[in-house]
Amino acid sequence: MTELSAARPAVTVATIVERDGRFLLVEEETRAGVRLNQPAGHLETGESLPAAAVRETLEETGWHVRATALVGIYRWEAPETGTTFVRFSFAADAERHDAARPLDRGIVRALWLTYDEIAATNARHRSPLVLRCIDD
């Protein structure tokens, strides 16, 4: 790997899904243990950013959502690896749930939490972007 390719950021997408005062999150297995995150993942070749966010949400939670707006574009560097991530976060509406759909490998479960519950679990967030995206 060249220095140039190592410095390229990973493009990721995430959704902020709010319903009845609760936000859709996932518990996922990471190198640092089980962490909380928005439904999120990497952009695939030929995929639009909103389509990637919708796909990742379905794969990680079983929820079919409709992306409604771009919330923000964020840059974060993981302290453990030095990897730089550029995250495109989208607001999305929950449309229907497929409870029988298997979740992506590494996803422990999907859950709906209030803002206060999310803020109280800050130490378990995958990154500082979890709360920041909700705040934005």
mmCIF file of C-alpha atoms in Angstrom:
data_model
loop_
_atom_site.group_PDB
_atom_site.id
_atom_site.type_symbol
_atom_site.label_atom_id
_atom_site.label_comp_id
_atom_site.label_asym_id
_atom_site.label_seq_id
_atom_site.Cartn_x
_atom_site.Cartn_y
_atom_site.Cartn_z
ATOM 1 C CA MET A 1 0.000 0.000 0.000
ATOM 2 C CA THR A 2 1.381 3.392 -0.923
ATOM 3 C CA GLU A 3 1.269 6.412 1.349
ATOM 4 C CA LEU A 4 -1.293 7.982 -0.968
ATOM 5 C CA SER A 5 -3.711 5.035 -0.783
ATOM 6 C CA ALA A 6 -3.243 4.728 2.989
ATOM 7 C CA ALA A 7 -4.248 8.376 3.403
ATOM 8 C CA ARG A 8 -7.505 8.030 1.465
ATOM 9 C CA PRO A 9 -10.528 8.193 3.711
ATOM 10 C CA ALA A 10 -13.122 5.456 3.920
ATOM 11 C CA VAL A 11 -16.501 6.714 2.706
ATOM 12 C CA THR A 12 -19.335 5.666 4.997
ATOM 13 C CA VAL A 13 -23.031 6.363 5.287
ATOM 14 C CA ALA A 14 -25.379 6.395 8.274
ATOM 15 C CA THR A 15 -29.039 7.016 8.959
ATOM 16 C CA ILE A 16 -30.670 8.986 11.733
ATOM 17 C CA VAL A 17 -34.096 7.397 12.132
ATOM 18 C CA GLU A 18 -36.404 8.926 14.758
ATOM 19 C CA ARG A 19 -39.822 7.539 15.623
ATOM 20 C CA ASP A 20 -41.985 8.556 18.578
ATOM 21 C CA GLY A 21 -39.063 10.244 20.358
ATOM 22 C CA ARG A 22 -36.702 7.276 19.949
ATOM 23 C CA PHE A 23 -33.757 6.776 17.625
ATOM 24 C CA LEU A 24 -32.861 3.564 15.803
ATOM 25 C CA LEU A 25 -29.410 2.288 16.805
ATOM 26 C CA VAL A 26 -27.523 -0.960 16.578
ATOM 27 C CA GLU A 27 -25.346 -2.787 19.035
ATOM 28 C CA GLU A 28 -22.413 -4.129 17.070
ATOM 29 C CA GLU A 29 -19.327 -6.158 17.812
ATOM 30 C CA THR A 30 -16.090 -4.214 17.333
ATOM 31 C CA ARG A 31 -12.438 -4.724 18.246
ATOM 32 C CA ALA A 32 -13.185 -2.621 21.336
ATOM 33 C CA GLY A 33 -16.211 -4.710 22.357
ATOM 34 C CA VAL A 34 -19.933 -4.210 21.782
ATOM 35 C CA ARG A 35 -20.626 -0.606 20.786
ATOM 36 C CA LEU A 36 -23.643 1.510 19.855
ATOM 37 C CA ASN A 37 -23.901 3.116 16.432
ATOM 38 C CA GLN A 38 -26.408 4.351 13.936
ATOM 39 C CA PRO A 39 -27.131 1.899 11.159
ATOM 40 C CA ALA A 40 -24.043 2.607 9.069
ATOM 41 C CA GLY A 41 -21.594 1.134 6.640
ATOM 42 C CA HIS A 42 -19.493 1.549 3.542
ATOM 43 C CA LEU A 43 -20.489 2.802 0.133
ATOM 44 C CA GLU A 44 -20.444 0.073 -2.518
ATOM 45 C CA THR A 45 -19.311 0.511 -6.130
ATOM 46 C CA GLY A 46 -21.957 2.170 -8.312
ATOM 47 C CA GLU A 47 -24.219 2.983 -5.370
ATOM 48 C CA SER A 48 -25.587 6.442 -4.571
ATOM 49 C CA LEU A 49 -25.019 7.743 -1.049
ATOM 50 C CA PRO A 50 -28.732 7.725 -0.080
ATOM 51 C CA ALA A 51 -29.184 4.219 -1.539
ATOM 52 C CA ALA A 52 -26.211 2.986 0.491
ATOM 53 C CA ALA A 53 -27.686 4.454 3.680
ATOM 54 C CA VAL A 54 -31.050 2.785 3.013
ATOM 55 C CA ARG A 55 -29.366 -0.559 2.222
ATOM 56 C CA GLU A 56 -27.158 -0.489 5.320
ATOM 57 C CA THR A 57 -30.147 0.300 7.530
ATOM 58 C CA LEU A 58 -32.072 -2.675 6.153
ATOM 59 C CA GLU A 59 -29.082 -5.023 6.449
ATOM 60 C CA GLU A 60 -28.276 -3.993 10.028
ATOM 61 C CA THR A 61 -31.763 -3.530 11.489
ATOM 62 C CA GLY A 62 -34.384 -5.156 9.264
ATOM 63 C CA TRP A 63 -36.030 -1.734 8.876
ATOM 64 C CA HIS A 64 -37.037 -0.448 5.460
ATOM 65 C CA VAL A 65 -36.456 3.314 5.533
ATOM 66 C CA ARG A 66 -36.735 6.246 3.152
ATOM 67 C CA ALA A 67 -33.892 8.765 3.197
ATOM 68 C CA THR A 68 -35.368 12.266 3.457
ATOM 69 C CA ALA A 69 -32.424 14.667 3.874
ATOM 70 C CA LEU A 70 -28.675 14.903 4.205
ATOM 71 C CA VAL A 71 -27.973 15.784 7.844
ATOM 72 C CA GLY A 72 -24.269 16.386 7.410
ATOM 73 C CA ILE A 73 -20.870 15.286 6.194
ATOM 74 C CA TYR A 74 -18.381 14.417 8.922
ATOM 75 C CA ARG A 75 -14.697 13.546 9.126
ATOM 76 C CA TRP A 76 -13.392 11.367 11.945
ATOM 77 C CA GLU A 77 -10.080 9.615 12.550
ATOM 78 C CA ALA A 78 -10.205 6.386 14.542
ATOM 79 C CA PRO A 79 -7.605 6.689 17.309
ATOM 80 C CA GLU A 80 -6.898 2.928 17.390
ATOM 81 C CA THR A 81 -6.064 2.577 13.697
ATOM 82 C CA GLY A 82 -5.563 6.097 12.358
ATOM 83 C CA THR A 83 -8.122 5.353 9.640
ATOM 84 C CA THR A 84 -9.947 8.441 8.437
ATOM 85 C CA PHE A 85 -13.678 8.149 7.784
ATOM 86 C CA VAL A 86 -15.874 10.550 5.863
ATOM 87 C CA ARG A 87 -19.457 9.916 6.931
ATOM 88 C CA PHE A 88 -22.545 11.072 5.061
ATOM 89 C CA SER A 89 -25.454 11.009 7.523
ATOM 90 C CA PHE A 90 -29.030 11.006 6.312
ATOM 91 C CA ALA A 91 -32.304 11.592 8.092
ATOM 92 C CA ALA A 92 -34.684 8.758 7.262
ATOM 93 C CA ASP A 93 -38.255 7.741 7.949
ATOM 94 C CA ALA A 94 -39.025 4.221 9.159
ATOM 95 C CA GLU A 95 -41.517 2.618 6.787
ATOM 96 C CA ARG A 96 -41.794 -1.036 7.822
ATOM 97 C CA HIS A 97 -39.901 -3.698 9.717
ATOM 98 C CA ASP A 98 -38.963 -7.162 8.490
ATOM 99 C CA ALA A 99 -38.533 -8.998 11.801
ATOM 100 C CA ALA A 100 -37.625 -12.262 10.059
ATOM 101 C CA ARG A 101 -34.691 -10.751 8.149
ATOM 102 C CA PRO A 102 -31.302 -11.888 9.473
ATOM 103 C CA LEU A 103 -29.069 -8.998 10.526
ATOM 104 C CA ASP A 104 -25.550 -8.423 9.214
ATOM 105 C CA ARG A 105 -22.749 -10.398 10.812
ATOM 106 C CA GLY A 106 -21.442 -8.525 13.830
ATOM 107 C CA ILE A 107 -24.759 -6.844 14.607
ATOM 108 C CA VAL A 108 -25.976 -7.971 18.026
ATOM 109 C CA ARG A 109 -29.366 -6.265 17.798
ATOM 110 C CA ALA A 110 -31.244 -3.181 16.685
ATOM 111 C CA LEU A 111 -32.861 -1.036 19.353
ATOM 112 C CA TRP A 112 -34.822 2.187 19.762
ATOM 113 C CA LEU A 113 -33.443 4.573 22.401
ATOM 114 C CA THR A 114 -34.415 8.036 23.606
ATOM 115 C CA TYR A 115 -31.967 10.903 23.283
ATOM 116 C CA ASP A 116 -31.281 10.776 27.038
ATOM 117 C CA GLU A 117 -30.562 7.038 26.889
ATOM 118 C CA ILE A 118 -28.146 7.599 24.008
ATOM 119 C CA ALA A 119 -26.387 10.472 25.769
ATOM 120 C CA ALA A 120 -26.071 8.390 28.958
ATOM 121 C CA THR A 121 -24.276 5.609 27.052
ATOM 122 C CA ASN A 122 -21.675 7.900 25.454
ATOM 123 C CA ALA A 123 -18.792 5.653 26.590
ATOM 124 C CA ARG A 124 -20.273 2.800 24.506
ATOM 125 C CA HIS A 125 -20.599 4.776 21.261
ATOM 126 C CA ARG A 126 -18.671 3.505 18.242
ATOM 127 C CA SER A 127 -17.460 7.064 17.628
ATOM 128 C CA PRO A 128 -18.205 10.613 18.732
ATOM 129 C CA LEU A 129 -20.276 10.942 15.549
ATOM 130 C CA VAL A 130 -23.169 8.947 17.053
ATOM 131 C CA LEU A 131 -24.422 11.759 19.263
ATOM 132 C CA ARG A 132 -23.131 14.559 17.062
ATOM 133 C CA CYS A 133 -25.207 13.384 14.096
ATOM 134 C CA ILE A 134 -28.340 13.196 16.257
ATOM 135 C CA ASP A 135 -27.633 16.677 17.611
ATOM 136 C CA ASP A 136 -27.244 18.030 14.085
#
